[in-house]
């Protein structure tokens, strides 16, 4: 095969992949979710628990068919070969998009978790600064006065029955 012939085949395949993916999107993705059928199958209609596993299962059927074509060494039409190879290419493109989306979600979750940890550290520091206050208050936030005869407020100012602070 010449480079020119190969280039024509590549361009033809890319056009066919584009046309097929866009047509199948209209057929299978009823809403804006490209992976809708895989998500639905993973949600209880399949023995697989993730959309990627469902996709892999669907693609495996085509891989087995291609393996059979190669190992049986029986002539098949160009149309059959094109369909089987095209289906696997399309599934691989969908799988790549699915895994990339999952990776992006994972990165966002990691970022959110890091922010959560930072927030908790800030809350711990805040509670450390306000620990005297929180130790000496009741559920309503009112200062608990000690019962042992001393009379201090949270600010450690001494209030007793003989002397007032003048406020």
PDB file of N, CA and C in Angstrom, residues 83-166:
ATOM      1  N   UNK A  83     -16.854  -2.391   9.217  1.00  0.00           N
ATOM      2  CA  UNK A  83     -17.842  -2.241  10.298  1.00  0.00           C
ATOM      3  C   UNK A  83     -17.258  -2.655  11.647  1.00  0.00           C
ATOM      4  N   UNK A  84     -16.613  -3.812  11.694  1.00  0.00           N
ATOM      5  CA  UNK A  84     -16.061  -4.322  12.959  1.00  0.00           C
ATOM      6  C   UNK A  84     -14.963  -3.403  13.491  1.00  0.00           C
ATOM      7  N   UNK A  85     -14.034  -3.025  12.618  1.00  0.00           N
ATOM      8  CA  UNK A  85     -12.939  -2.133  13.022  1.00  0.00           C
ATOM      9  C   UNK A  85     -13.510  -0.776  13.439  1.00  0.00           C
ATOM     10  N   UNK A  86     -14.449  -0.269  12.668  1.00  0.00           N
ATOM     11  CA  UNK A  86     -15.069   1.023  12.985  1.00  0.00           C
ATOM     12  C   UNK A  86     -15.773   1.008  14.325  1.00  0.00           C
ATOM     13  N   UNK A  87     -16.473  -0.088  14.618  1.00  0.00           N
ATOM     14  CA  UNK A  87     -17.163  -0.181  15.913  1.00  0.00           C
ATOM     15  C   UNK A  87     -16.171  -0.135  17.070  1.00  0.00           C
ATOM     16  N   UNK A  88     -15.069  -0.864  16.931  1.00  0.00           N
ATOM     17  CA  UNK A  88     -14.060  -0.864  18.007  1.00  0.00           C
ATOM     18  C   UNK A  88     -13.443   0.530  18.150  1.00  0.00           C
ATOM     19  N   UNK A  89     -13.136   1.172  17.051  1.00  0.00           N
ATOM     20  CA  UNK A  89     -12.588   2.535  17.106  1.00  0.00           C
ATOM     21  C   UNK A  89     -13.568   3.457  17.830  1.00  0.00           C
ATOM     22  N   UNK A  90     -14.833   3.367  17.473  1.00  0.00           N
ATOM     23  CA  UNK A  90     -15.836   4.233  18.109  1.00  0.00           C
ATOM     24  C   UNK A  90     -15.953   3.949  19.601  1.00  0.00           C
ATOM     25  N   UNK A  91     -15.951   2.663  19.977  1.00  0.00           N
ATOM     26  CA  UNK A  91     -15.995   2.332  21.402  1.00  0.00           C
ATOM     27  C   UNK A  91     -14.762   2.847  22.133  1.00  0.00           C
ATOM     28  N   UNK A  92     -13.601   2.758  21.489  1.00  0.00           N
ATOM     29  CA  UNK A  92     -12.380   3.257  22.125  1.00  0.00           C
ATOM     30  C   UNK A  92     -12.422   4.774  22.302  1.00  0.00           C
ATOM     31  N   UNK A  93     -12.983   5.469  21.332  1.00  0.00           N
ATOM     32  CA  UNK A  93     -13.126   6.932  21.465  1.00  0.00           C
ATOM     33  C   UNK A  93     -14.082   7.256  22.615  1.00  0.00           C
ATOM     34  N   UNK A  94     -15.185   6.536  22.691  1.00  0.00           N
ATOM     35  CA  UNK A  94     -16.126   6.738  23.801  1.00  0.00           C
ATOM     36  C   UNK A  94     -15.473   6.397  25.142  1.00  0.00           C
ATOM     37  N   UNK A  95     -14.720   5.312  25.179  1.00  0.00           N
ATOM     38  CA  UNK A  95     -14.044   4.918  26.415  1.00  0.00           C
ATOM     39  C   UNK A  95     -13.021   5.965  26.842  1.00  0.00           C
ATOM     40  N   UNK A  96     -12.286   6.481  25.886  1.00  0.00           N
ATOM     41  CA  UNK A  96     -11.314   7.535  26.203  1.00  0.00           C
ATOM     42  C   UNK A  96     -12.023   8.743  26.816  1.00  0.00           C
ATOM     43  N   UNK A  97     -13.111   9.168  26.199  1.00  0.00           N
ATOM     44  CA  UNK A  97     -13.863  10.313  26.726  1.00  0.00           C
ATOM     45  C   UNK A  97     -14.413  10.007  28.115  1.00  0.00           C
ATOM     46  N   UNK A  98     -14.914   8.794  28.295  1.00  0.00           N
ATOM     47  CA  UNK A  98     -15.480   8.388  29.579  1.00  0.00           C
ATOM     48  C   UNK A  98     -14.412   8.395  30.673  1.00  0.00           C
ATOM     49  N   UNK A  99     -13.258   7.814  30.382  1.00  0.00           N
ATOM     50  CA  UNK A  99     -12.171   7.756  31.368  1.00  0.00           C
ATOM     51  C   UNK A  99     -11.601   9.137  31.650  1.00  0.00           C
ATOM     52  N   UNK A 100     -11.503   9.985  30.622  1.00  0.00           N
ATOM     53  CA  UNK A 100     -11.035  11.356  30.837  1.00  0.00           C
ATOM     54  C   UNK A 100     -12.009  12.118  31.721  1.00  0.00           C
ATOM     55  N   UNK A 101     -13.295  11.948  31.476  1.00  0.00           N
ATOM     56  CA  UNK A 101     -14.298  12.616  32.318  1.00  0.00           C
ATOM     57  C   UNK A 101     -14.206  12.125  33.760  1.00  0.00           C
ATOM     58  N   UNK A 102     -14.024  10.821  33.926  1.00  0.00           N
ATOM     59  CA  UNK A 102     -13.873  10.249  35.262  1.00  0.00           C
ATOM     60  C   UNK A 102     -12.626  10.819  35.947  1.00  0.00           C
ATOM     61  N   UNK A 103     -11.528  10.920  35.191  1.00  0.00           N
ATOM     62  CA  UNK A 103     -10.297  11.489  35.744  1.00  0.00           C
ATOM     63  C   UNK A 103     -10.471  12.943  36.144  1.00  0.00           C
ATOM     64  N   UNK A 104     -11.205  13.709  35.327  1.00  0.00           N
ATOM     65  CA  UNK A 104     -11.474  15.113  35.659  1.00  0.00           C
ATOM     66  C   UNK A 104     -12.320  15.213  36.918  1.00  0.00           C
ATOM     67  N   UNK A 105     -13.324  14.333  37.039  1.00  0.00           N
ATOM     68  CA  UNK A 105     -14.149  14.328  38.260  1.00  0.00           C
ATOM     69  C   UNK A 105     -13.303  13.957  39.456  1.00  0.00           C
ATOM     70  N   UNK A 106     -12.391  12.976  39.269  1.00  0.00           N
ATOM     71  CA  UNK A 106     -11.518  12.556  40.361  1.00  0.00           C
ATOM     72  C   UNK A 106     -10.633  13.711  40.817  1.00  0.00           C
ATOM     73  N   UNK A 107     -10.090  14.475  39.855  1.00  0.00           N
ATOM     74  CA  UNK A 107      -9.257  15.634  40.192  1.00  0.00           C
ATOM     75  C   UNK A 107     -10.069  16.670  40.958  1.00  0.00           C
ATOM     76  N   UNK A 108     -11.299  16.895  40.527  1.00  0.00           N
ATOM     77  CA  UNK A 108     -12.158  17.856  41.235  1.00  0.00           C
ATOM     78  C   UNK A 108     -12.464  17.363  42.634  1.00  0.00           C
ATOM     79  N   UNK A 109     -12.677  16.049  42.807  1.00  0.00           N
ATOM     80  CA  UNK A 109     -12.925  15.497  44.134  1.00  0.00           C
ATOM     81  C   UNK A 109     -11.689  15.643  45.018  1.00  0.00           C
ATOM     82  N   UNK A 110     -10.502  15.366  44.440  1.00  0.00           N
ATOM     83  CA  UNK A 110      -9.274  15.531  45.212  1.00  0.00           C
ATOM     84  C   UNK A 110      -9.097  16.980  45.649  1.00  0.00           C
ATOM     85  N   UNK A 111      -9.399  17.916  44.749  1.00  0.00           N
ATOM     86  CA  UNK A 111      -9.289  19.337  45.066  1.00  0.00           C
ATOM     87  C   UNK A 111     -10.276  19.713  46.170  1.00  0.00           C
ATOM     88  N   UNK A 112     -11.495  19.224  46.066  1.00  0.00           N
ATOM     89  CA  UNK A 112     -12.505  19.511  47.091  1.00  0.00           C
ATOM     90  C   UNK A 112     -12.093  18.916  48.428  1.00  0.00           C
ATOM     91  N   UNK A 113     -11.516  17.708  48.407  1.00  0.00           N
ATOM     92  CA  UNK A 113     -11.064  17.074  49.639  1.00  0.00           C
ATOM     93  C   UNK A 113      -9.926  17.875  50.272  1.00  0.00           C
ATOM     94  N   UNK A 114      -9.000  18.354  49.446  1.00  0.00           N
ATOM     95  CA  UNK A 114      -7.887  19.168  49.966  1.00  0.00           C
ATOM     96  C   UNK A 114      -8.421  20.444  50.604  1.00  0.00           C
ATOM     97  N   UNK A 115      -9.409  21.074  49.957  1.00  0.00           N
ATOM     98  CA  UNK A 115     -10.016  22.276  50.542  1.00  0.00           C
ATOM     99  C   UNK A 115     -10.719  21.942  51.848  1.00  0.00           C
ATOM    100  N   UNK A 116     -11.378  20.787  51.885  1.00  0.00           N
ATOM    101  CA  UNK A 116     -12.061  20.342  53.093  1.00  0.00           C
ATOM    102  C   UNK A 116     -11.063  20.160  54.230  1.00  0.00           C
ATOM    103  N   UNK A 117      -9.921  19.506  53.929  1.00  0.00           N
ATOM    104  CA  UNK A 117      -8.903  19.305  54.954  1.00  0.00           C
ATOM    105  C   UNK A 117      -8.359  20.644  55.447  1.00  0.00           C
ATOM    106  N   UNK A 118      -8.127  21.582  54.520  1.00  0.00           N
ATOM    107  CA  UNK A 118      -7.635  22.902  54.894  1.00  0.00           C
ATOM    108  C   UNK A 118      -8.658  23.609  55.769  1.00  0.00           C
ATOM    109  N   UNK A 119      -9.936  23.516  55.398  1.00  0.00           N
ATOM    110  CA  UNK A 119     -11.004  24.121  56.185  1.00  0.00           C
ATOM    111  C   UNK A 119     -11.042  23.524  57.587  1.00  0.00           C
ATOM    112  N   UNK A 120     -10.922  22.208  57.674  1.00  0.00           N
ATOM    113  CA  UNK A 120     -10.952  21.573  58.993  1.00  0.00           C
ATOM    114  C   UNK A 120      -9.786  22.014  59.855  1.00  0.00           C
ATOM    115  N   UNK A 121      -8.600  22.191  59.240  1.00  0.00           N
ATOM    116  CA  UNK A 121      -7.470  22.702  60.008  1.00  0.00           C
ATOM    117  C   UNK A 121      -7.776  24.104  60.524  1.00  0.00           C
ATOM    118  N   UNK A 122      -8.398  24.924  59.675  1.00  0.00           N
ATOM    119  CA  UNK A 122      -8.755  26.274  60.093  1.00  0.00           C
ATOM    120  C   UNK A 122      -9.755  26.225  61.228  1.00  0.00           C
ATOM    121  N   UNK A 123     -10.718  25.332  61.140  1.00  0.00           N
ATOM    122  CA  UNK A 123     -11.715  25.198  62.205  1.00  0.00           C
ATOM    123  C   UNK A 123     -11.044  24.729  63.480  1.00  0.00           C
ATOM    124  N   UNK A 124     -10.091  23.777  63.367  1.00  0.00           N
ATOM    125  CA  UNK A 124      -9.366  23.318  64.548  1.00  0.00           C
ATOM    126  C   UNK A 124      -8.603  24.465  65.186  1.00  0.00           C
ATOM    127  N   UNK A 125      -7.938  25.293  64.364  1.00  0.00           N
ATOM    128  CA  UNK A 125      -7.213  26.436  64.917  1.00  0.00           C
ATOM    129  C   UNK A 125      -8.176  27.416  65.581  1.00  0.00           C
ATOM    130  N   UNK A 126      -9.301  27.645  64.934  1.00  0.00           N
ATOM    131  CA  UNK A 126     -10.295  28.555  65.497  1.00  0.00           C
ATOM    132  C   UNK A 126     -10.803  28.024  66.823  1.00  0.00           C
ATOM    133  N   UNK A 127     -11.089  26.735  66.888  1.00  0.00           N
ATOM    134  CA  UNK A 127     -11.592  26.186  68.136  1.00  0.00           C
ATOM    135  C   UNK A 127     -10.509  26.216  69.210  1.00  0.00           C
ATOM    136  N   UNK A 128      -9.225  26.112  68.795  1.00  0.00           N
ATOM    137  CA  UNK A 128      -8.145  26.226  69.752  1.00  0.00           C
ATOM    138  C   UNK A 128      -8.129  27.637  70.354  1.00  0.00           C
ATOM    139  N   UNK A 129      -8.336  28.658  69.487  1.00  0.00           N
ATOM    140  CA  UNK A 129      -8.333  30.030  69.974  1.00  0.00           C
ATOM    141  C   UNK A 129      -9.547  30.315  70.853  1.00  0.00           C
ATOM    142  N   UNK A 130     -10.626  29.655  70.588  1.00  0.00           N
ATOM    143  CA  UNK A 130     -11.863  29.949  71.325  1.00  0.00           C
ATOM    144  C   UNK A 130     -12.186  28.866  72.335  1.00  0.00           C
ATOM    145  N   UNK A 131     -11.207  28.017  72.666  1.00  0.00           N
ATOM    146  CA  UNK A 131     -11.504  26.886  73.534  1.00  0.00           C
ATOM    147  C   UNK A 131     -11.956  27.341  74.919  1.00  0.00           C
ATOM    148  N   UNK A 132     -11.377  28.440  75.453  1.00  0.00           N
ATOM    149  CA  UNK A 132     -11.837  28.928  76.750  1.00  0.00           C
ATOM    150  C   UNK A 132     -13.313  29.296  76.690  1.00  0.00           C
ATOM    151  N   UNK A 133     -13.674  29.926  75.599  1.00  0.00           N
ATOM    152  CA  UNK A 133     -15.073  30.332  75.463  1.00  0.00           C
ATOM    153  C   UNK A 133     -15.973  29.112  75.372  1.00  0.00           C
ATOM    154  N   UNK A 134     -15.607  28.165  74.528  1.00  0.00           N
ATOM    155  CA  UNK A 134     -16.486  27.014  74.317  1.00  0.00           C
ATOM    156  C   UNK A 134     -16.539  26.111  75.534  1.00  0.00           C
ATOM    157  N   UNK A 135     -15.466  26.077  76.332  1.00  0.00           N
ATOM    158  CA  UNK A 135     -15.478  25.246  77.536  1.00  0.00           C
ATOM    159  C   UNK A 135     -16.406  25.835  78.599  1.00  0.00           C
ATOM    160  N   UNK A 136     -16.560  27.158  78.606  1.00  0.00           N
ATOM    161  CA  UNK A 136     -17.300  27.818  79.681  1.00  0.00           C
ATOM    162  C   UNK A 136     -18.689  28.267  79.268  1.00  0.00           C
ATOM    163  N   UNK A 137     -19.242  27.688  78.219  1.00  0.00           N
ATOM    164  CA  UNK A 137     -20.575  28.095  77.793  1.00  0.00           C
ATOM    165  C   UNK A 137     -21.486  26.889  77.744  1.00  0.00           C
ATOM    166  N   UNK A 138     -22.771  27.171  77.865  1.00  0.00           N
ATOM    167  CA  UNK A 138     -23.747  26.092  77.756  1.00  0.00           C
ATOM    168  C   UNK A 138     -24.237  25.988  76.322  1.00  0.00           C
ATOM    169  N   UNK A 139     -25.241  25.177  76.095  1.00  0.00           N
ATOM    170  CA  UNK A 139     -25.733  24.925  74.757  1.00  0.00           C
ATOM    171  C   UNK A 139     -26.251  26.182  74.060  1.00  0.00           C
ATOM    172  N   UNK A 140     -26.703  27.161  74.837  1.00  0.00           N
ATOM    173  CA  UNK A 140     -27.190  28.411  74.255  1.00  0.00           C
ATOM    174  C   UNK A 140     -26.092  29.440  74.069  1.00  0.00           C
ATOM    175  N   UNK A 141     -24.875  29.108  74.504  1.00  0.00           N
ATOM    176  CA  UNK A 141     -23.778  30.039  74.368  1.00  0.00           C
ATOM    177  C   UNK A 141     -23.663  30.972  75.567  1.00  0.00           C
ATOM    178  N   UNK A 142     -24.430  30.705  76.619  1.00  0.00           N
ATOM    179  CA  UNK A 142     -24.366  31.524  77.827  1.00  0.00           C
ATOM    180  C   UNK A 142     -23.211  31.043  78.698  1.00  0.00           C
ATOM    181  N   UNK A 143     -22.553  31.989  79.367  1.00  0.00           N
ATOM    182  CA  UNK A 143     -21.403  31.653  80.189  1.00  0.00           C
ATOM    183  C   UNK A 143     -21.863  30.868  81.399  1.00  0.00           C
ATOM    184  N   UNK A 144     -21.188  29.747  81.644  1.00  0.00           N
ATOM    185  CA  UNK A 144     -21.442  28.959  82.851  1.00  0.00           C
ATOM    186  C   UNK A 144     -20.631  29.559  83.985  1.00  0.00           C
ATOM    187  N   UNK A 145     -21.289  29.865  85.072  1.00  0.00           N
ATOM    188  CA  UNK A 145     -20.599  30.417  86.225  1.00  0.00           C
ATOM    189  C   UNK A 145     -20.200  29.273  87.148  1.00  0.00           C
ATOM    190  N   UNK A 146     -18.969  29.287  87.636  1.00  0.00           N
ATOM    191  CA  UNK A 146     -18.530  28.210  88.517  1.00  0.00           C
ATOM    192  C   UNK A 146     -19.325  28.193  89.808  1.00  0.00           C
ATOM    193  N   UNK A 147     -19.474  27.019  90.365  1.00  0.00           N
ATOM    194  CA  UNK A 147     -20.255  26.844  91.590  1.00  0.00           C
ATOM    195  C   UNK A 147     -19.350  26.846  92.822  1.00  0.00           C
ATOM    196  N   UNK A 148     -18.061  27.017  92.681  1.00  0.00           N
ATOM    197  CA  UNK A 148     -17.127  26.870  93.800  1.00  0.00           C
ATOM    198  C   UNK A 148     -16.855  28.172  94.551  1.00  0.00           C
ATOM    199  N   UNK A 149     -17.637  29.183  94.381  1.00  0.00           N
ATOM    200  CA  UNK A 149     -17.471  30.423  95.124  1.00  0.00           C
ATOM    201  C   UNK A 149     -16.708  31.490  94.371  1.00  0.00           C
ATOM    202  N   UNK A 150     -15.931  31.131  93.367  1.00  0.00           N
ATOM    203  CA  UNK A 150     -15.268  32.159  92.580  1.00  0.00           C
ATOM    204  C   UNK A 150     -16.244  32.617  91.529  1.00  0.00           C
ATOM    205  N   UNK A 151     -16.076  33.801  91.090  1.00  0.00           N
ATOM    206  CA  UNK A 151     -17.021  34.361  90.132  1.00  0.00           C
ATOM    207  C   UNK A 151     -16.245  35.056  89.032  1.00  0.00           C
ATOM    208  N   UNK A 152     -15.872  34.305  88.000  1.00  0.00           N
ATOM    209  CA  UNK A 152     -15.208  34.937  86.873  1.00  0.00           C
ATOM    210  C   UNK A 152     -16.057  34.735  85.636  1.00  0.00           C
ATOM    211  N   UNK A 153     -15.890  35.692  84.778  1.00  0.00           N
ATOM    212  CA  UNK A 153     -16.500  35.555  83.456  1.00  0.00           C
ATOM    213  C   UNK A 153     -15.433  34.939  82.546  1.00  0.00           C
ATOM    214  N   UNK A 154     -15.778  34.726  81.364  1.00  0.00           N
ATOM    215  CA  UNK A 154     -14.863  34.099  80.423  1.00  0.00           C
ATOM    216  C   UNK A 154     -13.623  34.945  80.160  1.00  0.00           C
ATOM    217  N   UNK A 155     -13.764  36.248  80.299  1.00  0.00           N
ATOM    218  CA  UNK A 155     -12.615  37.115  80.051  1.00  0.00           C
ATOM    219  C   UNK A 155     -11.672  37.178  81.241  1.00  0.00           C
ATOM    220  N   UNK A 156     -11.897  36.322  82.205  1.00  0.00           N
ATOM    221  CA  UNK A 156     -11.051  36.163  83.397  1.00  0.00           C
ATOM    222  C   UNK A 156     -11.077  37.394  84.306  1.00  0.00           C
ATOM    223  N   UNK A 157     -12.019  38.270  84.120  1.00  0.00           N
ATOM    224  CA  UNK A 157     -12.166  39.415  85.020  1.00  0.00           C
ATOM    225  C   UNK A 157     -12.898  38.928  86.258  1.00  0.00           C
ATOM    226  N   UNK A 158     -12.409  39.285  87.399  1.00  0.00           N
ATOM    227  CA  UNK A 158     -13.003  38.823  88.640  1.00  0.00           C
ATOM    228  C   UNK A 158     -14.212  39.679  88.993  1.00  0.00           C
ATOM    229  N   UNK A 159     -15.329  39.061  89.155  1.00  0.00           N
ATOM    230  CA  UNK A 159     -16.556  39.728  89.594  1.00  0.00           C
ATOM    231  C   UNK A 159     -16.928  39.089  90.922  1.00  0.00           C
ATOM    232  N   UNK A 160     -17.016  39.860  91.951  1.00  0.00           N
ATOM    233  CA  UNK A 160     -17.460  39.270  93.220  1.00  0.00           C
ATOM    234  C   UNK A 160     -18.536  40.167  93.829  1.00  0.00           C
ATOM    235  N   UNK A 161     -19.075  39.699  94.919  1.00  0.00           N
ATOM    236  CA  UNK A 161     -20.211  40.408  95.480  1.00  0.00           C
ATOM    237  C   UNK A 161     -19.791  41.714  96.178  1.00  0.00           C
ATOM    238  N   UNK A 162     -18.526  41.845  96.532  1.00  0.00           N
ATOM    239  CA  UNK A 162     -18.092  43.059  97.225  1.00  0.00           C
ATOM    240  C   UNK A 162     -17.634  44.155  96.300  1.00  0.00           C
ATOM    241  N   UNK A 163     -17.064  43.829  95.222  1.00  0.00           N
ATOM    242  CA  UNK A 163     -16.546  44.862  94.338  1.00  0.00           C
ATOM    243  C   UNK A 163     -17.059  44.683  92.924  1.00  0.00           C
ATOM    244  N   UNK A 164     -17.423  45.768  92.333  1.00  0.00           N
ATOM    245  CA  UNK A 164     -17.819  45.616  90.922  1.00  0.00           C
ATOM    246  C   UNK A 164     -16.755  46.271  90.061  1.00  0.00           C
ATOM    247  N   UNK A 165     -16.839  45.998  88.793  1.00  0.00           N
ATOM    248  CA  UNK A 165     -15.864  46.553  87.858  1.00  0.00           C
ATOM    249  C   UNK A 165     -16.282  47.916  87.367  1.00  0.00           C
ATOM    250  N   UNK A 166     -17.430  48.359  87.759  1.00  0.00           N
ATOM    251  CA  UNK A 166     -17.844  49.701  87.392  1.00  0.00           C
ATOM    252  C   UNK A 166     -18.508  49.819  86.042  1.00  0.00           C
TER     253      UNK A 166
END
